[in-house]
Amino acid sequence: MEFSLQVNGVPRTVDVDPRMSLLDLLRERLGLIGSKKGCDHGQCGACTVLIDGRRANACLALAVAVDGLEVTTVEGLADGEELHPLQAAFIEHDAFQCGYCTPGQLCSAAGMLGEPGPSAVTEDILVDPDLTPEEIRERMSGNLCRCGAYVNIVSAIAEVTR
């Protein structure tokens, strides 16, 4: 099936089997290997990308479902040679160890920054809460880190939200 999408700002036309996942399209067909195949069940977050600015697990999305949409991977977060503020903060705060989950963590954090409203830990659900460390932990809970770099990941994201 042929369809068009934008990946990291670049228009693409691809012909894929309609059963192909977005993650497999990105990694195997387009050579964008930043997004990782962790669990292939949508549980670890290593494959998180942004679809029209909203975070999504690429392993669960069918490639054909993003026809006409904008997909941003970790490779598309930077502006040329200038790192995205989250990327710079992750480096400064040593918010990665093995680095396997880092692309998904970065995309998830970038998407989270644009998501207003309360979370499960927000005390007053009628207000848009500040992104406190508790809020950040809750909102990033779909992204697992096997190395346990959570403290530094939260610190890096918190720095960018200030």
XYZ file of C-alpha atoms in Angstrom:
162
model
C 0.000 0.000 0.000
C 1.422 3.387 -0.968
C 0.965 6.428 1.240
C 2.658 9.677 2.179
C 3.822 11.093 5.472
C 6.373 13.532 6.800
C 9.217 12.170 8.880
C 11.296 14.717 10.749
C 10.045 17.421 8.395
C 10.885 15.496 5.215
C 8.005 14.421 2.943
C 8.119 10.688 2.202
C 6.106 8.391 -0.022
C 6.388 4.742 0.902
C 4.946 1.467 -0.299
C 4.486 -0.999 2.558
C 2.605 -4.090 3.555
C -0.474 -2.780 5.409
C 0.492 -4.940 8.403
C 3.878 -3.228 8.904
C 4.330 -1.322 12.148
C 5.460 2.277 12.150
C 8.550 1.198 14.093
C 9.549 -1.294 11.396
C 8.956 1.321 8.695
C 11.186 3.820 10.494
C 13.998 1.399 11.306
C 14.006 -1.046 8.401
C 12.796 1.035 5.472
C 13.816 4.590 6.330
C 17.028 3.809 8.241
C 16.022 5.840 11.302
C 17.335 3.547 14.004
C 16.987 5.880 16.988
C 13.636 4.443 18.030
C 14.302 1.072 19.606
C 12.414 -2.186 19.535
C 12.293 -3.061 23.207
C 9.294 -5.182 24.071
C 7.261 -4.921 20.828
C 4.133 -4.804 23.021
C 3.899 -1.092 23.882
C 4.989 -1.606 27.467
C 8.536 -0.214 27.624
C 8.397 3.054 25.655
C 11.729 2.534 23.860
C 9.945 3.059 20.532
C 8.182 6.318 21.493
C 7.886 8.836 18.663
C 5.728 11.899 18.131
C 2.812 11.664 15.706
C 1.531 15.148 14.949
C 3.216 16.255 18.184
C 1.627 13.604 20.397
C 3.657 10.747 21.800
C 2.907 7.248 20.586
C 4.415 3.793 20.737
C 5.631 3.140 17.196
C 5.597 -0.615 17.755
C 1.803 -0.530 18.186
C 0.966 1.902 15.376
C 0.460 0.574 11.894
C 2.543 2.476 9.372
C -0.484 3.050 7.126
C -2.291 4.729 10.051
C 0.044 7.735 9.801
C -0.888 8.491 6.189
C -0.665 12.268 5.788
C 0.681 12.840 9.305
C 3.956 14.198 10.694
C 6.169 11.739 12.552
C 9.065 13.007 14.645
C 11.733 10.633 15.865
C 14.676 11.360 18.139
C 16.686 12.140 15.003
C 14.296 15.016 14.291
C 14.341 16.685 17.703
C 17.537 18.670 17.122
C 17.538 21.762 14.942
C 20.421 20.976 12.630
C 23.549 20.924 14.769
C 21.772 22.570 17.720
C 20.512 20.033 20.229
C 16.946 20.148 21.478
C 16.940 21.567 25.033
C 15.947 18.126 26.341
C 18.892 16.483 24.592
C 21.283 19.024 26.093
C 19.741 18.569 29.549
C 19.996 14.760 29.306
C 23.714 15.131 28.590
C 24.229 17.696 31.356
C 22.358 15.611 33.949
C 23.787 12.245 32.811
C 20.210 11.078 32.245
C 21.217 7.897 30.482
C 23.447 4.966 31.171
C 23.308 2.330 28.467
C 21.329 4.747 26.261
C 18.891 2.150 24.925
C 15.781 3.878 26.286
C 17.076 7.417 25.750
C 15.481 8.081 22.324
C 12.069 7.016 23.629
C 12.568 8.983 26.841
C 13.474 12.106 24.846
C 10.505 11.842 22.480
C 8.152 11.108 25.346
C 9.465 14.093 27.315
C 9.154 16.365 24.259
C 5.558 15.277 23.792
C 4.812 15.594 27.494
C 5.928 19.239 27.520
C 3.069 20.053 25.149
C 0.378 18.092 26.986
C -1.658 20.320 29.298
C -4.031 19.161 31.972
C -3.985 17.056 35.097
C -2.490 13.613 35.582
C -3.290 10.832 38.016
C -1.210 12.563 40.724
C -2.585 16.091 40.276
C -4.300 17.215 43.460
C -6.633 19.790 41.884
C -7.875 18.429 38.570
C -9.387 21.797 37.647
C -5.983 23.438 37.146
C -3.119 22.825 34.770
C -0.398 21.768 37.233
C 3.237 22.747 37.265
C 5.514 19.957 36.088
C 6.883 19.052 39.494
C 9.138 16.009 39.831
C 6.078 14.010 40.957
C 4.113 15.104 37.856
C 7.076 14.337 35.589
C 7.484 10.847 37.072
C 3.791 10.103 36.564
C 3.703 11.439 33.019
C 6.873 9.550 32.053
C 5.768 6.286 33.674
C 5.230 4.613 30.290
C 8.957 4.794 29.564
C 11.082 2.227 31.340
C 14.826 2.457 31.977
C 16.597 -0.824 32.602
C 19.568 0.977 34.140
C 17.565 2.991 36.650
C 18.570 6.489 35.532
C 15.155 7.838 36.561
C 16.451 10.403 39.065
C 18.634 12.023 36.412
C 15.915 11.798 33.749
C 13.480 13.653 36.023
C 16.162 16.257 36.850
C 16.880 16.837 33.156
C 13.213 17.264 32.258
C 12.608 19.498 35.283
C 15.456 21.779 34.191
C 13.861 22.243 30.773
C 10.450 23.035 32.297
C 11.855 25.844 34.466
